[in-house]
Amino acid sequence: TPSGVFPCDGGDEWLALEVENDGQWASLAKAIGQSWASAAELSTEGGRGAGRRVVDEKLAAWSRARSRDEALEVLVAAGVPAAPVNNEAELLFSEPFADAGFWESVERAHVGTHLYPGLPISSEGVRPRSERAAPLLGEHNVEVLTAMGLSAAEIAELRAENVIGELPRGYG
């Protein structure tokens, strides 16, 4: 304790932090300069755990008064494990993912081309790529049901009874 995500100033900005031991808590308490954080009852994990709700509320008030970057700079400089909670745009363009070619451009029927996460592995510097887009709703119904032994007439009956289909209920 504390361990979680905390709001920051500037709209929908958040930071994540994880105090792993009493030494990190002491560093956090000193870095944020809040008298409540230096209270003796919070110096141990047990004390912080018992007062977790209050610790989280007060830490959220501290972080909410700062930009995410400012709060992170203070915490990281103090040796407290903390990181930004990235929004979609930040995630797409963050160096570790973008530089590694993690995102794949995939063409999908009905929605066009979008970026999707690739596999987080590589072999000899080569990252495997998707062979095709994820299947559409019901795209393989006939193939799967035929392999299960259903006839074309039985599949047509399932479709007519809305047991299977290629569109969500209420469409088409």
Tab-separated table of C-alpha atoms in Angstrom:
chain	number	residue	atom	x	y	z
A	1	THR	CA	0.000	0.000	0.000
A	2	PRO	CA	-0.363	2.160	-1.903
A	3	SER	CA	-0.757	0.268	-5.130
A	4	GLY	CA	-3.014	1.439	-7.922
A	5	VAL	CA	-3.817	4.222	-10.313
A	6	PHE	CA	-4.248	7.827	-9.263
A	7	PRO	CA	-5.810	10.796	-11.071
A	8	CYS	CA	-3.765	13.773	-12.185
A	9	ASP	CA	-4.569	17.309	-13.244
A	10	GLY	CA	-5.173	17.899	-16.924
A	11	GLY	CA	-8.288	15.979	-17.814
A	12	ASP	CA	-8.231	12.225	-18.081
A	13	GLU	CA	-4.621	11.688	-16.997
A	14	TRP	CA	-3.591	9.009	-14.533
A	15	LEU	CA	-0.454	7.514	-13.059
A	16	ALA	CA	0.160	4.059	-11.679
A	17	LEU	CA	2.368	3.424	-8.684
A	18	GLU	CA	3.345	0.476	-6.562
A	19	VAL	CA	5.041	0.952	-3.198
A	20	GLU	CA	6.760	-2.376	-2.650
A	21	ASN	CA	8.330	-1.841	0.761
A	22	ASP	CA	8.683	0.512	3.720
A	23	GLY	CA	11.805	2.123	2.250
A	24	GLN	CA	9.919	3.130	-0.882
A	25	TRP	CA	7.112	4.507	1.283
A	26	ALA	CA	9.641	6.603	3.237
A	27	SER	CA	10.999	7.917	-0.077
A	28	LEU	CA	7.484	8.685	-1.312
A	29	ALA	CA	6.551	10.442	1.939
A	30	LYS	CA	9.669	12.627	1.759
A	31	ALA	CA	9.261	13.379	-1.952
A	32	ILE	CA	5.641	14.501	-1.799
A	33	GLY	CA	6.274	16.649	1.283
A	34	GLN	CA	2.900	16.006	2.882
A	35	SER	CA	2.812	15.834	6.684
A	36	TRP	CA	0.166	13.092	6.686
A	37	ALA	CA	2.520	10.785	4.740
A	38	SER	CA	5.165	10.994	7.471
A	39	ALA	CA	2.815	9.820	10.230
A	40	ALA	CA	4.354	7.019	12.305
A	41	GLU	CA	1.337	4.735	11.846
A	42	LEU	CA	1.953	4.756	8.066
A	43	SER	CA	5.641	3.832	8.257
A	44	THR	CA	4.901	0.108	7.956
A	45	GLU	CA	2.973	-1.884	5.362
A	46	GLY	CA	0.574	-3.042	8.070
A	47	GLY	CA	-0.225	0.506	9.120
A	48	ARG	CA	-0.698	1.665	5.538
A	49	GLY	CA	-2.808	-1.406	4.796
A	50	ALA	CA	-5.093	-0.687	7.744
A	51	GLY	CA	-5.475	2.906	6.590
A	52	ARG	CA	-5.491	2.123	2.885
A	53	ARG	CA	-8.637	4.073	2.052
A	54	VAL	CA	-7.292	7.229	3.682
A	55	VAL	CA	-3.822	6.770	2.155
A	56	ASP	CA	-5.354	6.331	-1.317
A	57	GLU	CA	-7.635	9.376	-0.885
A	58	LYS	CA	-4.820	11.636	0.311
A	59	LEU	CA	-2.404	10.417	-2.349
A	60	ALA	CA	-5.092	10.988	-5.005
A	61	ALA	CA	-5.559	14.552	-3.716
A	62	TRP	CA	-1.789	15.098	-4.039
A	63	SER	CA	-1.617	13.661	-7.562
A	64	ARG	CA	-4.779	15.475	-8.703
A	65	ALA	CA	-3.078	18.796	-7.948
A	66	ARG	CA	-0.241	18.047	-10.407
A	67	SER	CA	0.172	17.192	-14.041
A	68	ARG	CA	0.913	13.542	-14.676
A	69	ASP	CA	4.429	14.357	-15.873
A	70	GLU	CA	5.152	16.503	-12.817
A	71	ALA	CA	3.893	13.832	-10.395
A	72	LEU	CA	5.842	11.106	-12.197
A	73	GLU	CA	9.028	13.155	-12.148
A	74	VAL	CA	8.759	13.540	-8.363
A	75	LEU	CA	7.960	9.861	-7.739
A	76	VAL	CA	10.498	8.338	-10.110
A	77	ALA	CA	13.261	10.653	-8.846
A	78	ALA	CA	12.466	9.382	-5.333
A	79	GLY	CA	12.781	5.754	-6.435
A	80	VAL	CA	9.068	4.986	-6.254
A	81	PRO	CA	7.930	2.595	-9.021
A	82	ALA	CA	5.518	4.741	-11.036
A	83	ALA	CA	4.494	5.027	-14.665
A	84	PRO	CA	1.984	6.888	-16.796
A	85	VAL	CA	-1.335	5.289	-17.662
A	86	ASN	CA	-1.267	5.942	-21.397
A	87	ASN	CA	-4.255	6.787	-23.531
A	88	GLU	CA	-4.657	5.163	-26.955
A	89	ALA	CA	-2.673	7.771	-28.891
A	90	GLU	CA	0.191	7.696	-26.376
A	91	LEU	CA	0.257	3.922	-26.494
A	92	LEU	CA	0.295	3.819	-30.297
A	93	PHE	CA	3.254	6.154	-30.523
A	94	SER	CA	5.234	5.160	-27.444
A	95	GLU	CA	8.813	4.309	-28.306
A	96	PRO	CA	8.981	0.724	-27.059
A	97	PHE	CA	5.989	-0.358	-29.147
A	98	ALA	CA	6.449	1.817	-32.209
A	99	ASP	CA	10.200	1.200	-32.490
A	100	ALA	CA	9.742	-2.563	-32.187
A	101	GLY	CA	7.102	-2.671	-34.928
A	102	PHE	CA	4.572	-4.064	-32.472
A	103	TRP	CA	1.515	-2.576	-34.214
A	104	GLU	CA	0.163	-4.244	-37.344
A	105	SER	CA	-1.982	-2.575	-39.955
A	106	VAL	CA	-4.831	-4.990	-40.693
A	107	GLU	CA	-7.618	-4.609	-43.258
A	108	ARG	CA	-11.009	-5.801	-42.011
A	109	ALA	CA	-14.279	-6.020	-43.857
A	110	HIS	CA	-16.817	-3.356	-42.839
A	111	VAL	CA	-14.380	-1.337	-40.713
A	112	GLY	CA	-11.367	-0.730	-42.954
A	113	THR	CA	-7.730	-0.658	-41.955
A	114	HIS	CA	-6.815	-0.334	-38.282
A	115	LEU	CA	-3.752	-0.892	-36.139
A	116	TYR	CA	-3.813	-3.981	-33.944
A	117	PRO	CA	-1.242	-5.290	-31.465
A	118	GLY	CA	1.063	-7.884	-32.903
A	119	LEU	CA	2.646	-10.803	-31.138
A	120	PRO	CA	5.075	-9.655	-28.421
A	121	ILE	CA	7.779	-12.081	-29.558
A	122	SER	CA	10.433	-12.206	-32.220
A	123	SER	CA	12.931	-14.735	-33.464
A	124	GLU	CA	16.274	-13.560	-34.755
A	125	GLY	CA	14.866	-10.041	-34.915
A	126	VAL	CA	11.847	-11.043	-36.996
A	127	ARG	CA	8.387	-10.501	-35.532
A	128	PRO	CA	5.660	-12.868	-36.781
A	129	ARG	CA	2.779	-11.105	-38.505
A	130	SER	CA	-0.910	-11.934	-38.647
A	131	GLU	CA	-1.865	-13.995	-41.645
A	132	ARG	CA	-5.389	-12.596	-41.707
A	133	ALA	CA	-7.806	-10.430	-39.776
A	134	ALA	CA	-9.945	-11.816	-36.973
A	135	PRO	CA	-13.037	-13.567	-38.307
A	136	LEU	CA	-16.299	-11.722	-38.698
A	137	LEU	CA	-19.350	-12.719	-36.710
A	138	GLY	CA	-20.526	-16.075	-38.035
A	139	GLU	CA	-17.933	-16.117	-40.813
A	140	HIS	CA	-17.131	-19.796	-40.271
A	141	ASN	CA	-20.586	-21.045	-39.251
A	142	VAL	CA	-21.100	-23.224	-42.328
A	143	GLU	CA	-17.559	-24.613	-42.244
A	144	VAL	CA	-17.729	-25.532	-38.539
A	145	LEU	CA	-21.269	-26.918	-38.586
A	146	THR	CA	-20.594	-28.948	-41.727
A	147	ALA	CA	-17.507	-30.435	-40.053
A	148	MET	CA	-19.777	-31.341	-37.124
A	149	GLY	CA	-21.966	-33.319	-39.521
A	150	LEU	CA	-24.901	-30.936	-40.075
A	151	SER	CA	-26.460	-30.852	-43.531
A	152	ALA	CA	-27.024	-27.715	-45.580
A	153	ALA	CA	-30.755	-27.978	-44.783
A	154	GLU	CA	-30.077	-28.181	-41.027
A	155	ILE	CA	-27.767	-25.167	-41.202
A	156	ALA	CA	-30.394	-23.230	-43.178
A	157	GLU	CA	-32.964	-24.101	-40.506
A	158	LEU	CA	-30.647	-22.820	-37.734
A	159	ARG	CA	-30.199	-19.596	-39.678
A	160	ALA	CA	-33.965	-19.231	-40.247
A	161	GLU	CA	-34.576	-19.705	-36.519
A	162	ASN	CA	-31.909	-17.054	-35.708
A	163	VAL	CA	-29.792	-19.603	-33.851
A	164	ILE	CA	-26.839	-18.666	-36.055
A	165	GLY	CA	-26.212	-15.651	-38.227
A	166	GLU	CA	-23.720	-13.170	-39.535
A	167	LEU	CA	-25.269	-10.009	-38.084
A	168	PRO	CA	-25.971	-9.023	-34.488
A	169	ARG	CA	-29.620	-9.215	-33.425
A	170	GLY	CA	-31.579	-6.227	-34.618
A	171	TYR	CA	-29.511	-5.721	-37.804
A	172	GLY	CA	-30.572	-6.754	-41.287
